[in-house]
mmCIF file of C-alpha atoms in Angstrom:
data_model
loop_
_atom_site.group_PDB
_atom_site.id
_atom_site.type_symbol
_atom_site.label_atom_id
_atom_site.label_comp_id
_atom_site.label_asym_id
_atom_site.label_seq_id
_atom_site.Cartn_x
_atom_site.Cartn_y
_atom_site.Cartn_z
ATOM 1 C CA MET A 1147 25.534 137.783 139.429
ATOM 2 C CA ASN A 1148 27.897 140.703 138.770
ATOM 3 C CA THR A 1149 28.858 143.696 140.929
ATOM 4 C CA ILE A 1150 26.180 145.945 139.407
ATOM 5 C CA GLU A 1151 23.433 143.399 140.123
ATOM 6 C CA THR A 1152 24.855 142.742 143.592
ATOM 7 C CA THR A 1153 24.908 146.454 144.431
ATOM 8 C CA ALA A 1154 21.358 146.910 143.107
ATOM 9 C CA LYS A 1155 20.106 143.951 145.178
ATOM 10 C CA ILE A 1156 21.714 145.342 148.345
ATOM 11 C CA ILE A 1157 20.322 148.840 147.738
ATOM 12 C CA GLU A 1158 16.792 147.567 147.052
ATOM 13 C CA ASN A 1159 16.866 145.764 150.417
ATOM 14 C CA LEU A 1160 17.986 148.784 152.447
ATOM 15 C CA ARG A 1161 15.770 150.186 155.151
ATOM 16 C CA SER A 1162 14.473 153.730 154.773
ATOM 17 C CA LEU A 1163 16.504 156.486 156.371
ATOM 18 C CA ASN A 1164 15.217 158.792 159.102
ATOM 19 C CA GLY A 1165 15.655 162.570 158.925
ATOM 20 C CA SER A 1166 14.421 165.592 157.034
ATOM 21 C CA GLU A 1167 13.630 165.285 153.318
ATOM 22 C CA LYS A 1168 16.835 167.111 152.435
ATOM 23 C CA GLN A 1169 18.944 164.965 154.782
ATOM 24 C CA ILE A 1170 17.419 161.747 153.469
ATOM 25 C CA ALA A 1171 18.028 162.652 149.821
ATOM 26 C CA TRP A 1172 21.677 163.494 150.513
ATOM 27 C CA ALA A 1173 22.281 160.546 152.836
ATOM 28 C CA GLU A 1174 20.731 158.020 150.423
ATOM 29 C CA SER A 1175 23.149 159.167 147.741
ATOM 30 C CA LEU A 1176 26.084 158.938 150.164
ATOM 31 C CA ARG A 1177 25.028 155.503 151.408
ATOM 32 C CA ASN A 1178 24.493 154.104 147.908
ATOM 33 C CA ASP A 1179 27.886 155.398 146.752
ATOM 34 C CA LYS A 1180 29.659 153.848 149.750
ATOM 35 C CA ILE A 1181 27.919 150.507 149.254
ATOM 36 C CA LYS A 1182 28.880 150.506 145.576
ATOM 37 C CA GLU A 1183 32.479 151.308 146.515
ATOM 38 C CA LEU A 1184 32.563 148.552 149.128
ATOM 39 C CA VAL A 1185 31.124 145.946 146.752
ATOM 40 C CA MET A 1186 33.697 146.892 144.107
ATOM 41 C CA ARG A 1187 36.573 146.706 146.609
ATOM 42 C CA LEU A 1188 35.481 143.343 147.965
ATOM 43 C CA HIS A 1189 35.024 141.857 144.508
ATOM 44 C CA HIS A 1190 37.869 143.398 142.511
ATOM 45 C CA ASP A 1191 40.528 143.990 145.176
ATOM 46 C CA GLN A 1192 39.897 140.970 147.390
ATOM 47 C CA GLY A 1193 38.325 138.539 144.932
ATOM 48 C CA VAL A 1194 35.187 137.916 146.980
ATOM 49 C CA ASP A 1195 32.394 136.245 144.978
ATOM 50 C CA CYS A 1196 29.268 138.376 144.472
ATOM 51 C CA GLU A 1197 27.030 135.798 146.197
ATOM 52 C CA LYS A 1198 29.262 135.962 149.272
ATOM 53 C CA ILE A 1199 29.212 139.766 149.170
ATOM 54 C CA LEU A 1200 25.414 139.684 149.112
ATOM 55 C CA ALA A 1201 25.418 137.419 152.180
ATOM 56 C CA LEU A 1202 27.654 139.920 154.016
ATOM 57 C CA PHE A 1203 25.017 142.628 153.590
ATOM 58 C CA ILE A 1204 21.737 140.719 153.685
ATOM 59 C CA PRO A 1205 21.440 138.154 156.493
ATOM 60 C CA GLN A 1206 20.235 134.710 155.496
ATOM 61 C CA GLY A 1207 18.889 132.971 158.579
ATOM 62 C CA ASN A 1208 20.627 133.059 161.936
ATOM 63 C CA VAL A 1209 24.127 134.333 161.133
ATOM 64 C CA PRO A 1210 26.526 136.528 163.095
ATOM 65 C CA MET A 1211 26.353 140.253 162.312
ATOM 66 C CA THR A 1212 28.991 141.377 159.839
ATOM 67 C CA GLY A 1213 30.498 144.836 159.535
ATOM 68 C CA ALA A 1214 28.551 145.276 156.299
ATOM 69 C CA MET A 1215 25.277 144.436 158.082
ATOM 70 C CA ALA A 1216 26.102 146.978 160.787
ATOM 71 C CA LEU A 1217 26.787 149.555 158.086
ATOM 72 C CA VAL A 1218 23.488 149.078 156.248
ATOM 73 C CA GLY A 1219 21.732 149.006 159.617
ATOM 74 C CA LYS A 1220 22.539 152.690 160.097
ATOM 75 C CA ILE A 1221 19.235 154.378 159.287
ATOM 76 C CA GLU A 1222 19.808 157.891 160.595
ATOM 77 C CA ALA A 1223 20.492 160.204 157.651
ATOM 78 C CA LYS A 1224 22.575 162.378 159.978
ATOM 79 C CA TRP A 1225 24.969 159.471 160.632
ATOM 80 C CA TRP A 1226 25.696 159.078 156.901
ATOM 81 C CA ILE A 1227 26.152 162.820 156.453
ATOM 82 C CA ASP A 1228 28.387 163.205 159.515
ATOM 83 C CA ASN A 1229 30.564 160.267 158.416
ATOM 84 C CA ARG A 1230 30.664 161.021 154.680
ATOM 85 C CA LYS A 1231 34.418 161.663 154.595
ATOM 86 C CA LEU A 1232 35.368 158.316 156.135
ATOM 87 C CA THR A 1233 36.808 155.533 154.024
ATOM 88 C CA THR A 1234 34.712 152.390 153.637
ATOM 89 C CA LYS A 1235 36.910 150.632 156.216
ATOM 90 C CA GLN A 1236 36.495 153.518 158.672
ATOM 91 C CA LEU A 1237 32.723 153.532 158.067
ATOM 92 C CA ILE A 1238 32.424 149.852 158.937
ATOM 93 C CA ILE A 1239 34.387 150.393 162.143
ATOM 94 C CA ALA A 1240 32.198 153.389 163.043
ATOM 95 C CA ALA A 1241 29.021 151.419 162.280
ATOM 96 C CA GLN A 1242 30.041 148.660 164.676
ATOM 97 C CA ARG A 1243 30.334 151.046 167.643
#
């Protein structure tokens, strides 16, 4: 599995966002871009295997919540829009609050 396939798999498993049509369209784009950026950083900058990245985002069985799981658990379009200027690291911290 490569980073493109990993990102696609994560995105296809995301829950729908809540908000107005306009908010949802914008927030989905923001969320997808941030997930792509995070996958690329984990794989290329930190050398994390794509299978392990997938497990960070999509829980397999009874595992502790990761920052990535908290991030994709944010389903309010407004949250993604309000936090759009944060770095991926800052987003994960914000998602865990």
